[in-house]
CSV table of C-alpha atoms in Angstrom, one decimal:
chain,number,residue,atom,x,y,z
A,6,UNK,CA,83.8,131.8,112.8
A,7,UNK,CA,85.9,128.9,111.5
A,8,UNK,CA,84.8,125.5,113.1
A,9,UNK,CA,87.4,123.0,114.2
A,10,UNK,CA,86.3,120.8,111.3
A,11,UNK,CA,87.0,123.5,108.8
A,12,UNK,CA,90.4,124.2,110.3
A,13,UNK,CA,91.3,120.5,110.4
A,14,UNK,CA,90.1,120.0,106.8
A,15,UNK,CA,92.1,123.0,105.6
A,16,UNK,CA,95.3,121.9,107.4
A,17,UNK,CA,95.0,118.3,106.1
A,18,UNK,CA,94.6,119.6,102.6
A,19,UNK,CA,97.6,121.9,103.1
A,20,UNK,CA,99.7,119.0,104.2
A,21,UNK,CA,98.6,116.8,101.3
A,22,UNK,CA,99.1,119.7,98.9
A,23,UNK,CA,102.9,119.4,99.6
A,24,UNK,CA,103.1,115.9,97.9
A,25,UNK,CA,105.8,116.1,95.2
A,26,UNK,CA,104.1,113.3,93.3
A,27,UNK,CA,101.7,114.6,90.7
A,28,UNK,CA,98.6,112.8,89.3
A,29,UNK,CA,96.4,114.0,86.4
A,30,UNK,CA,92.6,113.9,86.6
A,31,UNK,CA,90.5,115.3,83.8
A,32,UNK,CA,93.5,117.1,82.3
A,33,UNK,CA,94.3,118.9,85.6
A,34,UNK,CA,97.4,118.1,87.7
A,35,UNK,CA,97.1,117.6,91.4
A,36,UNK,CA,99.4,116.6,94.3
A,37,UNK,CA,98.7,112.8,94.4
A,38,UNK,CA,97.6,112.6,98.1
A,39,UNK,CA,95.5,115.7,97.9
A,40,UNK,CA,93.6,114.1,95.0
A,41,UNK,CA,93.2,110.9,96.9
A,42,UNK,CA,92.0,112.8,100.0
A,43,UNK,CA,89.4,114.6,97.9
A,44,UNK,CA,88.2,111.4,96.3
A,45,UNK,CA,87.9,109.7,99.7
A,46,UNK,CA,85.9,112.5,101.2
A,47,UNK,CA,83.6,112.9,98.1
A,48,UNK,CA,83.0,109.1,98.0
A,49,UNK,CA,82.2,109.0,101.7
A,50,UNK,CA,79.6,111.8,101.4
A,51,UNK,CA,78.0,110.1,98.5
A,52,UNK,CA,77.9,106.7,100.1
A,53,UNK,CA,77.0,107.8,103.7
A,54,UNK,CA,76.0,111.4,103.8
A,55,UNK,CA,75.2,111.1,107.6
A,56,UNK,CA,78.8,110.0,108.4
A,57,UNK,CA,80.1,111.3,111.7
A,58,UNK,CA,82.7,114.1,111.8
A,59,UNK,CA,85.3,111.5,113.0
A,60,UNK,CA,84.8,109.4,109.9
A,61,UNK,CA,84.8,112.4,107.6
A,62,UNK,CA,88.2,113.5,109.0
A,63,UNK,CA,89.6,109.9,108.9
A,64,UNK,CA,88.5,109.7,105.2
A,65,UNK,CA,90.4,112.9,104.3
A,66,UNK,CA,93.5,112.0,106.3
A,67,UNK,CA,93.7,108.3,105.3
A,68,UNK,CA,96.9,108.8,103.4
A,69,UNK,CA,98.1,112.1,104.9
A,70,UNK,CA,101.8,112.8,103.9
A,71,UNK,CA,102.1,109.2,102.7
A,72,UNK,CA,105.1,110.1,100.5
A,73,UNK,CA,107.2,110.8,103.6
A,74,UNK,CA,107.4,107.0,104.5
A,75,UNK,CA,108.9,105.5,101.3
A,76,UNK,CA,108.1,101.9,100.5
A,77,UNK,CA,111.8,101.5,99.4
A,78,UNK,CA,112.9,102.2,103.0
A,79,UNK,CA,111.6,98.7,104.0
A,80,UNK,CA,112.7,95.3,102.7
A,81,UNK,CA,111.1,94.7,99.3
A,82,UNK,CA,109.4,91.5,100.4
A,83,UNK,CA,106.0,90.5,101.9
A,84,UNK,CA,107.2,91.1,105.5
A,85,UNK,CA,108.7,94.5,104.6
A,86,UNK,CA,105.4,95.4,102.8
A,87,UNK,CA,103.3,94.5,105.8
A,88,UNK,CA,105.6,96.4,108.2
A,89,UNK,CA,105.5,99.4,105.9
A,90,UNK,CA,101.6,99.3,105.9
A,91,UNK,CA,101.4,99.0,109.7
A,92,UNK,CA,103.9,101.9,110.2
A,93,UNK,CA,102.0,104.0,107.7
A,94,UNK,CA,98.7,103.7,109.6
A,95,UNK,CA,100.4,104.8,112.8
A,96,UNK,CA,102.1,107.7,111.0
A,97,UNK,CA,98.9,108.9,109.4
A,98,UNK,CA,97.1,108.6,112.8
A,99,UNK,CA,99.8,110.6,114.6
A,100,UNK,CA,100.1,113.3,111.9
A,101,UNK,CA,96.3,113.7,112.0
A,102,UNK,CA,96.1,113.8,115.8
A,103,UNK,CA,98.6,116.7,115.9
A,104,UNK,CA,96.4,118.6,113.5
A,105,UNK,CA,93.2,117.9,115.5
A,106,UNK,CA,94.8,119.0,118.7
A,107,UNK,CA,95.7,122.3,117.0
A,108,UNK,CA,92.2,122.6,115.7
A,109,UNK,CA,90.8,122.3,119.2
A,110,UNK,CA,89.3,118.8,119.3
A,111,UNK,CA,89.2,116.9,122.6
A,112,UNK,CA,91.2,113.7,123.4
A,113,UNK,CA,88.2,111.4,122.9
A,114,UNK,CA,87.5,112.7,119.5
A,115,UNK,CA,91.2,112.5,118.5
A,116,UNK,CA,91.5,109.0,119.9
A,117,UNK,CA,88.4,107.9,117.8
A,118,UNK,CA,89.9,109.4,114.6
A,119,UNK,CA,93.2,107.6,115.3
A,120,UNK,CA,91.3,104.3,115.9
A,121,UNK,CA,89.5,104.7,112.5
A,122,UNK,CA,92.7,105.6,110.6
A,123,UNK,CA,94.4,102.6,112.1
A,124,UNK,CA,91.4,100.5,110.8
A,125,UNK,CA,90.9,98.8,114.2
A,126,UNK,CA,88.1,96.2,114.6
A,127,UNK,CA,87.4,95.9,110.9
A,128,UNK,CA,84.1,94.0,110.4
A,129,UNK,CA,83.2,94.6,114.1
A,130,UNK,CA,83.2,98.4,114.3
A,131,UNK,CA,80.5,100.0,112.0
A,132,UNK,CA,82.6,103.2,111.3
A,133,UNK,CA,85.8,101.3,110.7
A,134,UNK,CA,83.9,99.2,108.2
A,135,UNK,CA,82.3,102.3,106.6
A,136,UNK,CA,85.8,103.8,106.1
A,137,UNK,CA,87.1,100.5,104.7
A,138,UNK,CA,84.2,100.3,102.2
A,139,UNK,CA,85.0,103.9,101.1
A,140,UNK,CA,88.7,102.9,100.7
A,141,UNK,CA,87.8,99.9,98.5
A,142,UNK,CA,85.3,101.9,96.5
A,143,UNK,CA,87.8,104.6,95.7
A,144,UNK,CA,90.4,101.9,94.8
A,145,UNK,CA,88.0,100.2,92.4
A,146,UNK,CA,86.8,103.4,90.8
A,147,UNK,CA,90.1,105.2,90.4
A,148,UNK,CA,93.0,102.9,91.0
A,149,UNK,CA,92.1,99.5,89.5
A,150,UNK,CA,92.9,100.6,86.0
A,151,UNK,CA,96.6,101.4,86.8
A,152,UNK,CA,96.8,98.0,88.5
A,153,UNK,CA,95.4,96.3,85.4
A,154,UNK,CA,98.2,97.7,83.3
A,155,UNK,CA,100.9,96.4,85.8
A,156,UNK,CA,99.8,92.9,86.8
A,157,UNK,CA,98.9,89.6,85.3
A,158,UNK,CA,95.3,88.3,85.5
A,159,UNK,CA,95.8,85.9,88.3
A,160,UNK,CA,97.3,88.6,90.6
A,161,UNK,CA,94.5,91.0,89.6
A,162,UNK,CA,91.8,88.4,90.5
A,163,UNK,CA,93.5,87.9,93.8
A,164,UNK,CA,93.6,91.7,94.5
A,165,UNK,CA,89.9,92.1,93.5
A,166,UNK,CA,88.9,89.1,95.7
A,167,UNK,CA,90.8,90.5,98.7
A,168,UNK,CA,89.3,93.9,98.2
A,169,UNK,CA,85.8,92.4,98.0
A,170,UNK,CA,86.3,90.3,101.1
A,171,UNK,CA,87.0,93.5,103.1
A,172,UNK,CA,83.7,95.1,102.1
A,173,UNK,CA,80.2,95.0,103.6
A,174,UNK,CA,77.1,94.0,101.6
A,175,UNK,CA,76.2,97.7,101.2
A,176,UNK,CA,79.8,98.3,99.9
A,177,UNK,CA,79.4,95.4,97.4
A,178,UNK,CA,76.1,96.9,96.0
A,179,UNK,CA,77.8,100.3,95.6
A,180,UNK,CA,80.8,98.8,93.9
A,181,UNK,CA,78.7,97.2,91.3
A,182,UNK,CA,77.3,100.6,90.3
A,183,UNK,CA,80.7,102.0,89.4
A,184,UNK,CA,81.1,102.8,85.7
A,185,UNK,CA,84.0,100.4,84.8
A,186,UNK,CA,85.4,99.7,81.4
A,187,UNK,CA,83.8,96.5,79.9
A,188,UNK,CA,87.2,94.8,80.3
A,189,UNK,CA,87.5,95.6,84.0
A,190,UNK,CA,83.8,94.7,84.7
A,191,UNK,CA,84.4,91.3,83.1
A,192,UNK,CA,87.6,90.9,85.2
A,193,UNK,CA,85.7,91.8,88.4
A,194,UNK,CA,82.9,89.3,87.6
A,195,UNK,CA,85.4,86.6,86.7
A,196,UNK,CA,87.3,87.2,90.0
A,197,UNK,CA,84.1,87.0,92.1
A,198,UNK,CA,82.4,84.2,90.1
A,199,UNK,CA,79.4,86.5,89.3
């Protein structure tokens, strides 16, 4: 029999598989948000194999259908960016809640997943912090490189420092185990004064 978790995972993957944006990983093309979802889930299970079912789902659904809320539909300034990010969290939580209802989860479970996706009580709620650590680890491992190509050193140092500040000590230890290019490792050390 298919469990609610299997159903929800399958449906989240099916939604993310519709992403028209394509990203290549090891010479294979993937819908961008499906690849991100897989990376989030894999990293979570590596980092915290005992993670609750709620965190597991929140990790997979972190960017669900993200392409449907275009950055360009908001003012291209800091205020517009922050509003876009806030609206995205709500959109991801709502989209996931609908899937979880269909999969047969109860209201408390769904509310908890929404709470996590909206990243409430960061630094105070252990599971929100765990999810944030995973988001930061996935960014550092897979998405730092494209940023390095686009931004100047000062901006990059600022991005790295902000990322680091969001993480727990356990997250920091894990981040330093990632296999960075020598250039990026030096950039991270310079940003953090290590």
